[in-house]
mmCIF file of C-alpha atoms in Angstrom:
data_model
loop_
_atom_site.group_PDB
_atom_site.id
_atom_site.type_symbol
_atom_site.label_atom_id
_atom_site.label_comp_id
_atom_site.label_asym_id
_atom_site.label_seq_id
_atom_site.Cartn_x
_atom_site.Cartn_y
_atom_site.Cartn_z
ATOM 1 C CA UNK L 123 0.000 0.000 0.000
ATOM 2 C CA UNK L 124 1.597 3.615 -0.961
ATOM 3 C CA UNK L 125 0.925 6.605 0.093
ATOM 4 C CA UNK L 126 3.321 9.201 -0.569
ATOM 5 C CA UNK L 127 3.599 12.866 -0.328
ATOM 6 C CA UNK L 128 3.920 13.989 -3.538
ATOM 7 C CA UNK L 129 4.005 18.066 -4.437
ATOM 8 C CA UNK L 130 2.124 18.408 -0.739
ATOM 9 C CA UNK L 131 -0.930 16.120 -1.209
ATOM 10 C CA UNK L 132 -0.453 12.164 -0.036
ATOM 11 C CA UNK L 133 -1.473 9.498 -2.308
ATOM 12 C CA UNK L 134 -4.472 8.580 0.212
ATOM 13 C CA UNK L 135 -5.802 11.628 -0.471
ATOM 14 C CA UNK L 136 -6.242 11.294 -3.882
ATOM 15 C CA UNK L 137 -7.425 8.021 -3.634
ATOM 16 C CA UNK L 138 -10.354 9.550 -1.364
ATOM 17 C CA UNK L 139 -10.757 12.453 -4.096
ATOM 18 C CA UNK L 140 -10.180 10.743 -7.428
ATOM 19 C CA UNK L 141 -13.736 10.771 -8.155
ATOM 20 C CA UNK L 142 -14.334 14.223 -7.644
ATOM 21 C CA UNK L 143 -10.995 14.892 -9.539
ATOM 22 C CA UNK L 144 -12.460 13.356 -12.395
ATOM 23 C CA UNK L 145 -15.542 14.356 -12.179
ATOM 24 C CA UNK L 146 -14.301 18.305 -12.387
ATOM 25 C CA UNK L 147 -15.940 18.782 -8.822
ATOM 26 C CA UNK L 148 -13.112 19.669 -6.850
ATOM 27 C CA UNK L 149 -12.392 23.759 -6.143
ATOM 28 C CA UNK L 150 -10.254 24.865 -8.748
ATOM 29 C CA UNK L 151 -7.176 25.227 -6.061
ATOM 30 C CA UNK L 152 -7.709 22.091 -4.737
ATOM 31 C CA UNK L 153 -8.097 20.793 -8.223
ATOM 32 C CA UNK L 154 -4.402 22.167 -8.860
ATOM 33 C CA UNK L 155 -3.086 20.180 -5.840
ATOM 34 C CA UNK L 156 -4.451 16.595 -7.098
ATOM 35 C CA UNK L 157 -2.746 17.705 -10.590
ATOM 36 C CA UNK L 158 0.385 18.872 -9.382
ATOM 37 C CA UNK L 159 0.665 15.434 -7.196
ATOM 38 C CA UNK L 160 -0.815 13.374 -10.135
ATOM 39 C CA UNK L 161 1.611 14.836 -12.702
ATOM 40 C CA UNK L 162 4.709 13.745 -10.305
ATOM 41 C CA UNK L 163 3.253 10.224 -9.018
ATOM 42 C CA UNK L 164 3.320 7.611 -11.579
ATOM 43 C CA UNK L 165 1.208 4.917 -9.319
ATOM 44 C CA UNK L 166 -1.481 7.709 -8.593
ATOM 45 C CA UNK L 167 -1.191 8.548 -12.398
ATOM 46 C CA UNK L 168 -1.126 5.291 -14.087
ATOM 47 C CA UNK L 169 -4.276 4.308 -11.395
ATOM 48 C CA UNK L 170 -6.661 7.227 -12.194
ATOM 49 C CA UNK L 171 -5.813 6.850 -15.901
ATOM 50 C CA UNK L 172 -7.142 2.973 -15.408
ATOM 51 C CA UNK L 173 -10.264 4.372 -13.402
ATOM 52 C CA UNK L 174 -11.435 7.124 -16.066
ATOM 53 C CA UNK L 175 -10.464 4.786 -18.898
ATOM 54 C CA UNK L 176 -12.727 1.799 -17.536
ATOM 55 C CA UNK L 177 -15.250 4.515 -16.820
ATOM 56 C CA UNK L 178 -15.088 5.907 -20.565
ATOM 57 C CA UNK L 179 -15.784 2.441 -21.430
ATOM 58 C CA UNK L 180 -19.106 2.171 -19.365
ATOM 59 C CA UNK L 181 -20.174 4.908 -20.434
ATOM 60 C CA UNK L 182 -20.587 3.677 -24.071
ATOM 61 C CA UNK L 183 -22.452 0.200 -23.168
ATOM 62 C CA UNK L 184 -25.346 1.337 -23.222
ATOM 63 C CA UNK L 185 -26.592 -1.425 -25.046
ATOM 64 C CA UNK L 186 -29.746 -0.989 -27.279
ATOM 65 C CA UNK L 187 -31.380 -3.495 -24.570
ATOM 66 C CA UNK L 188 -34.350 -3.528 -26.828
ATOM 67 C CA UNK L 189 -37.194 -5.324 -25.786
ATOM 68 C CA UNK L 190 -38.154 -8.353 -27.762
ATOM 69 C CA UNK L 191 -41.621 -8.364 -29.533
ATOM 70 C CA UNK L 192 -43.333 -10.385 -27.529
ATOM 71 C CA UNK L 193 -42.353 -8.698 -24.748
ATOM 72 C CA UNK L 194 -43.350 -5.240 -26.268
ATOM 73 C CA UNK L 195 -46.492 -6.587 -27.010
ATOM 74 C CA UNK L 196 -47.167 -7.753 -23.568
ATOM 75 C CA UNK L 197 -46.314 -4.109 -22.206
ATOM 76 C CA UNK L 198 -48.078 -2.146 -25.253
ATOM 77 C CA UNK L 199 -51.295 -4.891 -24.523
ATOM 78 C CA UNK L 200 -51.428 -3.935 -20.436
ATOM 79 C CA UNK L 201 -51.028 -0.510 -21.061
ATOM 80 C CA UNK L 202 -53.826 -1.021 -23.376
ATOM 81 C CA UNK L 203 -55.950 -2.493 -21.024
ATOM 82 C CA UNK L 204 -55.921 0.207 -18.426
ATOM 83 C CA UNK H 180 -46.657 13.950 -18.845
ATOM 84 C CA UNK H 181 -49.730 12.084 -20.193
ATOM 85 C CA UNK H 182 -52.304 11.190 -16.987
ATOM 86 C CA UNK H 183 -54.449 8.178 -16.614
ATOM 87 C CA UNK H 184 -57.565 10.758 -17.722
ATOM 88 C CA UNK H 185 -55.053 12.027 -20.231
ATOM 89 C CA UNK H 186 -53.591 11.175 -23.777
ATOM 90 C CA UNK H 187 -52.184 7.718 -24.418
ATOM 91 C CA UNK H 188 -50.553 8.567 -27.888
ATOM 92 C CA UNK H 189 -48.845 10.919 -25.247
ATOM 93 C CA UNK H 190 -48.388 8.203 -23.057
ATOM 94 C CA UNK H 191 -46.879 6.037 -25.962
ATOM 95 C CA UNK H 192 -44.638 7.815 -27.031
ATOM 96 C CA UNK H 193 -42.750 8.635 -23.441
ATOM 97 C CA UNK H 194 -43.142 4.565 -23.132
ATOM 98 C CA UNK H 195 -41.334 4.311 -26.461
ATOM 99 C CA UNK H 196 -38.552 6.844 -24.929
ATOM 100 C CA UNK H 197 -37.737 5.560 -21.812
ATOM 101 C CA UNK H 198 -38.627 1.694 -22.261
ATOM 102 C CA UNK H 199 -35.147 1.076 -22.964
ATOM 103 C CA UNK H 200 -33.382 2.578 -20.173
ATOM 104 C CA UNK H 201 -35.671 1.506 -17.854
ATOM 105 C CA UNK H 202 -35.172 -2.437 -19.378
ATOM 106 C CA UNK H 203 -31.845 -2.007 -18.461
ATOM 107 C CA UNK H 204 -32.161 -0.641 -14.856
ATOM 108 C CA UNK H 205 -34.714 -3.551 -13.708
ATOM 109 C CA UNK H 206 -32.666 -5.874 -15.002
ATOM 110 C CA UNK H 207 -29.976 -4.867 -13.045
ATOM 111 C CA UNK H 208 -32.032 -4.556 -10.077
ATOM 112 C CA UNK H 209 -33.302 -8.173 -11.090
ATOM 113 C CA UNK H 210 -32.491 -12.143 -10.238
ATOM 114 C CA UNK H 211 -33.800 -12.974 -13.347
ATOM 115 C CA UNK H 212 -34.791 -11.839 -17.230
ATOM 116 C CA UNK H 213 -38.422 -12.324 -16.004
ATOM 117 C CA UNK H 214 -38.600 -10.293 -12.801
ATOM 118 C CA UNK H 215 -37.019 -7.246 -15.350
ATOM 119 C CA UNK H 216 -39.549 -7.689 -17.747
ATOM 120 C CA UNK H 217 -42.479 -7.713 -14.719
ATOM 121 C CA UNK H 218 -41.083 -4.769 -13.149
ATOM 122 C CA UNK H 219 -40.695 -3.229 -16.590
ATOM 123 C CA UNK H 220 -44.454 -3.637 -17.287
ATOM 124 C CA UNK H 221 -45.278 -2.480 -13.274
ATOM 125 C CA UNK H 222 -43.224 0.579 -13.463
ATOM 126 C CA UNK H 223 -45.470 1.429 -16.480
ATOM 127 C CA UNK H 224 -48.519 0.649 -15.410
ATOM 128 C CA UNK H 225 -48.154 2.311 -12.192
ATOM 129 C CA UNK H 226 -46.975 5.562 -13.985
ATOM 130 C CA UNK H 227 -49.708 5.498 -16.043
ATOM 131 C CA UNK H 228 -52.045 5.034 -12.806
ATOM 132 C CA UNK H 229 -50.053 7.550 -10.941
ATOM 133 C CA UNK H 230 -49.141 10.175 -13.807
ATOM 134 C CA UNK H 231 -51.251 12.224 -11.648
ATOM 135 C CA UNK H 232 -49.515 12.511 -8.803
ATOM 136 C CA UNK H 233 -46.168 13.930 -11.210
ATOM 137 C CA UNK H 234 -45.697 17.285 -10.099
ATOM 138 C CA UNK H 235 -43.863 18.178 -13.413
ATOM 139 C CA UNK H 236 -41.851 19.919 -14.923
ATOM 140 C CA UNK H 237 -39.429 18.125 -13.138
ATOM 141 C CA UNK H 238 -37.367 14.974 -14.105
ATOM 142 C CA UNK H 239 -40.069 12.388 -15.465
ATOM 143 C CA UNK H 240 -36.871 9.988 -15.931
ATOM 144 C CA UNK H 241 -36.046 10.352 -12.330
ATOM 145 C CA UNK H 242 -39.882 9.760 -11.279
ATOM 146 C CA UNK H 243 -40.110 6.678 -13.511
ATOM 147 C CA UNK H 244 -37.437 4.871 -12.406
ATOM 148 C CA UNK H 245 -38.608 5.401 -8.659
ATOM 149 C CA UNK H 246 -41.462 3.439 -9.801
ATOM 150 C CA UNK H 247 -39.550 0.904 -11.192
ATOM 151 C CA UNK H 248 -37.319 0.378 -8.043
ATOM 152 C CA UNK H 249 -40.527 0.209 -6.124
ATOM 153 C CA UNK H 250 -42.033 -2.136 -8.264
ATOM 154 C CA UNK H 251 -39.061 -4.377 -7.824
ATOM 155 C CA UNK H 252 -39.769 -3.996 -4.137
ATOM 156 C CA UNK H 253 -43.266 -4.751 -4.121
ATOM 157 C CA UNK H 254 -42.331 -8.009 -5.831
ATOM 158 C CA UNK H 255 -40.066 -8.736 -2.455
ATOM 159 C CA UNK H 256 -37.595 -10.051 -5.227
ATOM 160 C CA UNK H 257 -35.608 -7.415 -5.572
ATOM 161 C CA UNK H 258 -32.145 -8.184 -5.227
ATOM 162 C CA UNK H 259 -31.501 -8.049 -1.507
ATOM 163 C CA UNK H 260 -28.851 -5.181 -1.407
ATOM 164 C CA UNK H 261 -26.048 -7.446 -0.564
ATOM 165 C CA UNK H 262 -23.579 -5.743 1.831
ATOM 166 C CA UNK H 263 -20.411 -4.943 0.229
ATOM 167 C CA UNK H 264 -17.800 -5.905 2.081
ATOM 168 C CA UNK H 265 -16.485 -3.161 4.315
ATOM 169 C CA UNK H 266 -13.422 -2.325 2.991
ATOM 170 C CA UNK H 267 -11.646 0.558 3.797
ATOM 171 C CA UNK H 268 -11.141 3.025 0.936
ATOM 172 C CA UNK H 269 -7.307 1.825 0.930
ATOM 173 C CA UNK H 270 -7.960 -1.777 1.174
ATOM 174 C CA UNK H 271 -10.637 -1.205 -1.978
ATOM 175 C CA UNK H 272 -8.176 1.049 -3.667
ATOM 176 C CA UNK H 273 -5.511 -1.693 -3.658
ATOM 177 C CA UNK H 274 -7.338 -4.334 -5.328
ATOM 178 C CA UNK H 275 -8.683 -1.873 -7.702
ATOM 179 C CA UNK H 276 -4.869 -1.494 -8.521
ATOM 180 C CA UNK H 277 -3.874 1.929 -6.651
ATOM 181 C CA UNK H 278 -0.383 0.815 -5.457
ATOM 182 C CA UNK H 279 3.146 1.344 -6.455
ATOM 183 C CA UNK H 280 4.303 -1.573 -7.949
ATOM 184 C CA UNK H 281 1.232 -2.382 -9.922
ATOM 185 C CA UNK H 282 1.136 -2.320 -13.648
ATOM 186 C CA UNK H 283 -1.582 -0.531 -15.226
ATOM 187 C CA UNK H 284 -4.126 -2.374 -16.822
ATOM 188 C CA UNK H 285 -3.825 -2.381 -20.778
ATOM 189 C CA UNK H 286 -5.637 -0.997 -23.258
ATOM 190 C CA UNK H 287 -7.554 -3.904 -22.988
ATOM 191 C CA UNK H 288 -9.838 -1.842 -20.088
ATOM 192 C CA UNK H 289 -10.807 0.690 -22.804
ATOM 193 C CA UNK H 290 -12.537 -3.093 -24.225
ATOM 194 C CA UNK H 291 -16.499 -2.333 -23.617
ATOM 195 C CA UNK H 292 -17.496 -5.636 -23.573
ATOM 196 C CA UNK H 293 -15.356 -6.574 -20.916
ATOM 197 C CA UNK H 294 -16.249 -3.819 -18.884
ATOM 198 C CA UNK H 295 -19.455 -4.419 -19.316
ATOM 199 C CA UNK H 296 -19.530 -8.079 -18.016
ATOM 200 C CA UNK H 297 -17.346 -6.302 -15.101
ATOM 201 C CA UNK H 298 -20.521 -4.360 -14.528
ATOM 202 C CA UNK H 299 -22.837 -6.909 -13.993
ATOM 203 C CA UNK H 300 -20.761 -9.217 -11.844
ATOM 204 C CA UNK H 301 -20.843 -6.470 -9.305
ATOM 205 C CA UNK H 302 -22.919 -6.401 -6.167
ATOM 206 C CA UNK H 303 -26.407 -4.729 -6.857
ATOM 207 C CA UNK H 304 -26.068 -1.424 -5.070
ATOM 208 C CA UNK H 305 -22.973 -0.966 -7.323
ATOM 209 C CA UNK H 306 -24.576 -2.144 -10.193
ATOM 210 C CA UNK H 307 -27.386 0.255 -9.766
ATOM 211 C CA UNK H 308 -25.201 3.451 -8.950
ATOM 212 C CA UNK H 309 -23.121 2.936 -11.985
ATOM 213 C CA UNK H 310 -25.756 2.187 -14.468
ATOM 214 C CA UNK H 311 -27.642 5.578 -13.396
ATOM 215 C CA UNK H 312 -24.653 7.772 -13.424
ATOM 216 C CA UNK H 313 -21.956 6.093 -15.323
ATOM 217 C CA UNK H 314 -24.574 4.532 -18.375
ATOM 218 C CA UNK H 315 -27.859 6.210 -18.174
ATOM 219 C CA UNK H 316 -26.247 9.401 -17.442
ATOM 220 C CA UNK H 317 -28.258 10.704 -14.571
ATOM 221 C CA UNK H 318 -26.983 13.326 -12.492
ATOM 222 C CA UNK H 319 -25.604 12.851 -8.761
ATOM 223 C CA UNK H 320 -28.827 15.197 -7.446
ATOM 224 C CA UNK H 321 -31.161 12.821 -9.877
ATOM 225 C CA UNK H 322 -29.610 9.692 -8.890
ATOM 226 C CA UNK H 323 -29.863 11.128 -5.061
ATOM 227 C CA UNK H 324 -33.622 11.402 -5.456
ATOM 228 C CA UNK H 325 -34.285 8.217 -7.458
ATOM 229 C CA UNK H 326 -32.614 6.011 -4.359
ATOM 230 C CA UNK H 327 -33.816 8.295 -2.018
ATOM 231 C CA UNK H 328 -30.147 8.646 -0.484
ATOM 232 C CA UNK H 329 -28.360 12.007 0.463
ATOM 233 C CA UNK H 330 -26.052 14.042 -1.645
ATOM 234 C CA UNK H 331 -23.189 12.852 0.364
ATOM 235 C CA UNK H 332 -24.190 9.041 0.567
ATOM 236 C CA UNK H 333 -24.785 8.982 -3.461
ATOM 237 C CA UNK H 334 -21.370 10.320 -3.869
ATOM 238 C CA UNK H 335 -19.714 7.324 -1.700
ATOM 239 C CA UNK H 336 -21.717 4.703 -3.098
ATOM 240 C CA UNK H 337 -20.324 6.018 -6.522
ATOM 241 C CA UNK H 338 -16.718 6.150 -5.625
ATOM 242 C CA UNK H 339 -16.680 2.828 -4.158
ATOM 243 C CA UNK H 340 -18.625 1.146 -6.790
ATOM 244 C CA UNK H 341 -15.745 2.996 -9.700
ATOM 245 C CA UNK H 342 -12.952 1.345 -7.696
ATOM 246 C CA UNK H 343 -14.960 -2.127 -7.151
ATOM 247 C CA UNK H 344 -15.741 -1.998 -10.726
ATOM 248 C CA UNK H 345 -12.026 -1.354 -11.607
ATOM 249 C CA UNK H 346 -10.988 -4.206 -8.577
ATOM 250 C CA UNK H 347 -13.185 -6.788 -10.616
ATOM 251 C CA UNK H 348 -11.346 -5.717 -13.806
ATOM 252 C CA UNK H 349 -7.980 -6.189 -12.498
ATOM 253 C CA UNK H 350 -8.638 -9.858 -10.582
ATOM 254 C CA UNK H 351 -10.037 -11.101 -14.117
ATOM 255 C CA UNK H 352 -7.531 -9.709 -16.193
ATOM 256 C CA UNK H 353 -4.792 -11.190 -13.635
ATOM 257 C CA UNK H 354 -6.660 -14.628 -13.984
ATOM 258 C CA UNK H 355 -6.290 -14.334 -17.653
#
């Protein structure tokens, strides 16, 4: 387990922050911190690049998760019968 | 919003918009293909019934997929949220891969499909948090309402559930 202090902010920190950080909800200033620690950590660096990448990734499944016919039949028919 | 005194073409057509979305949250709320597709036809039904008590213009999204989680509830089938182990943030950060030493995973996590599977191997309160944020795009406040949770407490479950998802990534790609 690591937790360095890196350019004044300790690994742990950004651990607890990363998804803020990546989110763009930190305060700019404290924003600057993460990135000035991030930019000089490899293992905080090479972590929160695997975190936004797999999070890029679910953010494009969203399958078509189409309903099959006979199930929107069965939802068009109750509707129908209300 | 189409009411139950009000216009079903109206009514259709917001079915037609949100059917698919809303497949792919009760599934993931689901044990099985058939619960989804009851709590599916529920959710509708009792937004049709219910239109009425909408106090629009807010999110319709948000209100539907209420219904839907407590339509799953009603059925007492709904996934029992299993308790996530309770991890510290460290402990959770280190399987997810945050420590020195670790190789980042390859490109192969940008791989959707993969991710995807990640997804639904994941306990159910994770599941859910990620699929309204991360896939259905909702935002924290809307996902806050919808699971009747605080701010705060929506913006934990969400953090945790990134790094679990990222944790199950890296213990299948290191059993590949």
């Amino acid at each position: 387990m690591h937790s360095r202090l890196v350019a004044g902010v300790r690994c742990d920190e950004v651990l607890a922050e990363l998804s803020d950080f990546l989110d763009g909800s930190l305060a700019p200033e404290r924003e600057q911190q993460l990135r000035a620690h991030v930019a000089e950590c490899n293992a905080c660096e090479c972590f929160g690049a695997d975190v936004q990448t797999a999070l890029q990734a679910l953010r494009t499944t969203r399958e078509a998760a189409s309903l099959s016919d006979d199930l929107s039949e069965r939802l068009a028919q109750r509707i129908k019968d209300l | 919003m189409a009411s139950a005194s009000g216009d079903r073409a109206s009514y259709n057509e917001f079915v037609t918009r949100h059917q698919a979305a809303l497949f792919r949250y009760t599934k993931a709320i689901s044990t099985s293909p058939s619960e989804a597709e009851e709590a599916l036809q529920q959710a509708f039904v009792s937004a049709w019934l219910g239109a009425g008590s909408f106090r629009g213009p807010g999110d319709a999204r948000g209100w539907l997929f209420r219904i839907a989680r407590n339509a799953g509830h009603k059925m007492h089938r709904l996934r029992a949220g299993q308790p996530s182990e309770h991890e510290s943030l460290e402990e959770l950060g280190c399987h997810a891969g945050w420590d020195a030493g670790l190789a980042p995973l390859s490109e192969r996590i940008a791989d959707r499909q993969w991710v995807s599977q990640a997804l639904t191997a994941l306990p159910p309160d994770d599941q859910e948090i990620l699929l309204l944020i991360e896939v259905e795009g909702f935002s924290l406040l809307e996902s806050a309402e919808t699971l009747n949770l605080s701010l705060p407490a929506i913006k934990s479950r969400l953090h945790r559930a990134r790094l679990r998802l990222v944790a199950a990534l890296r213990k299948d790609a290191n059993h590949a």
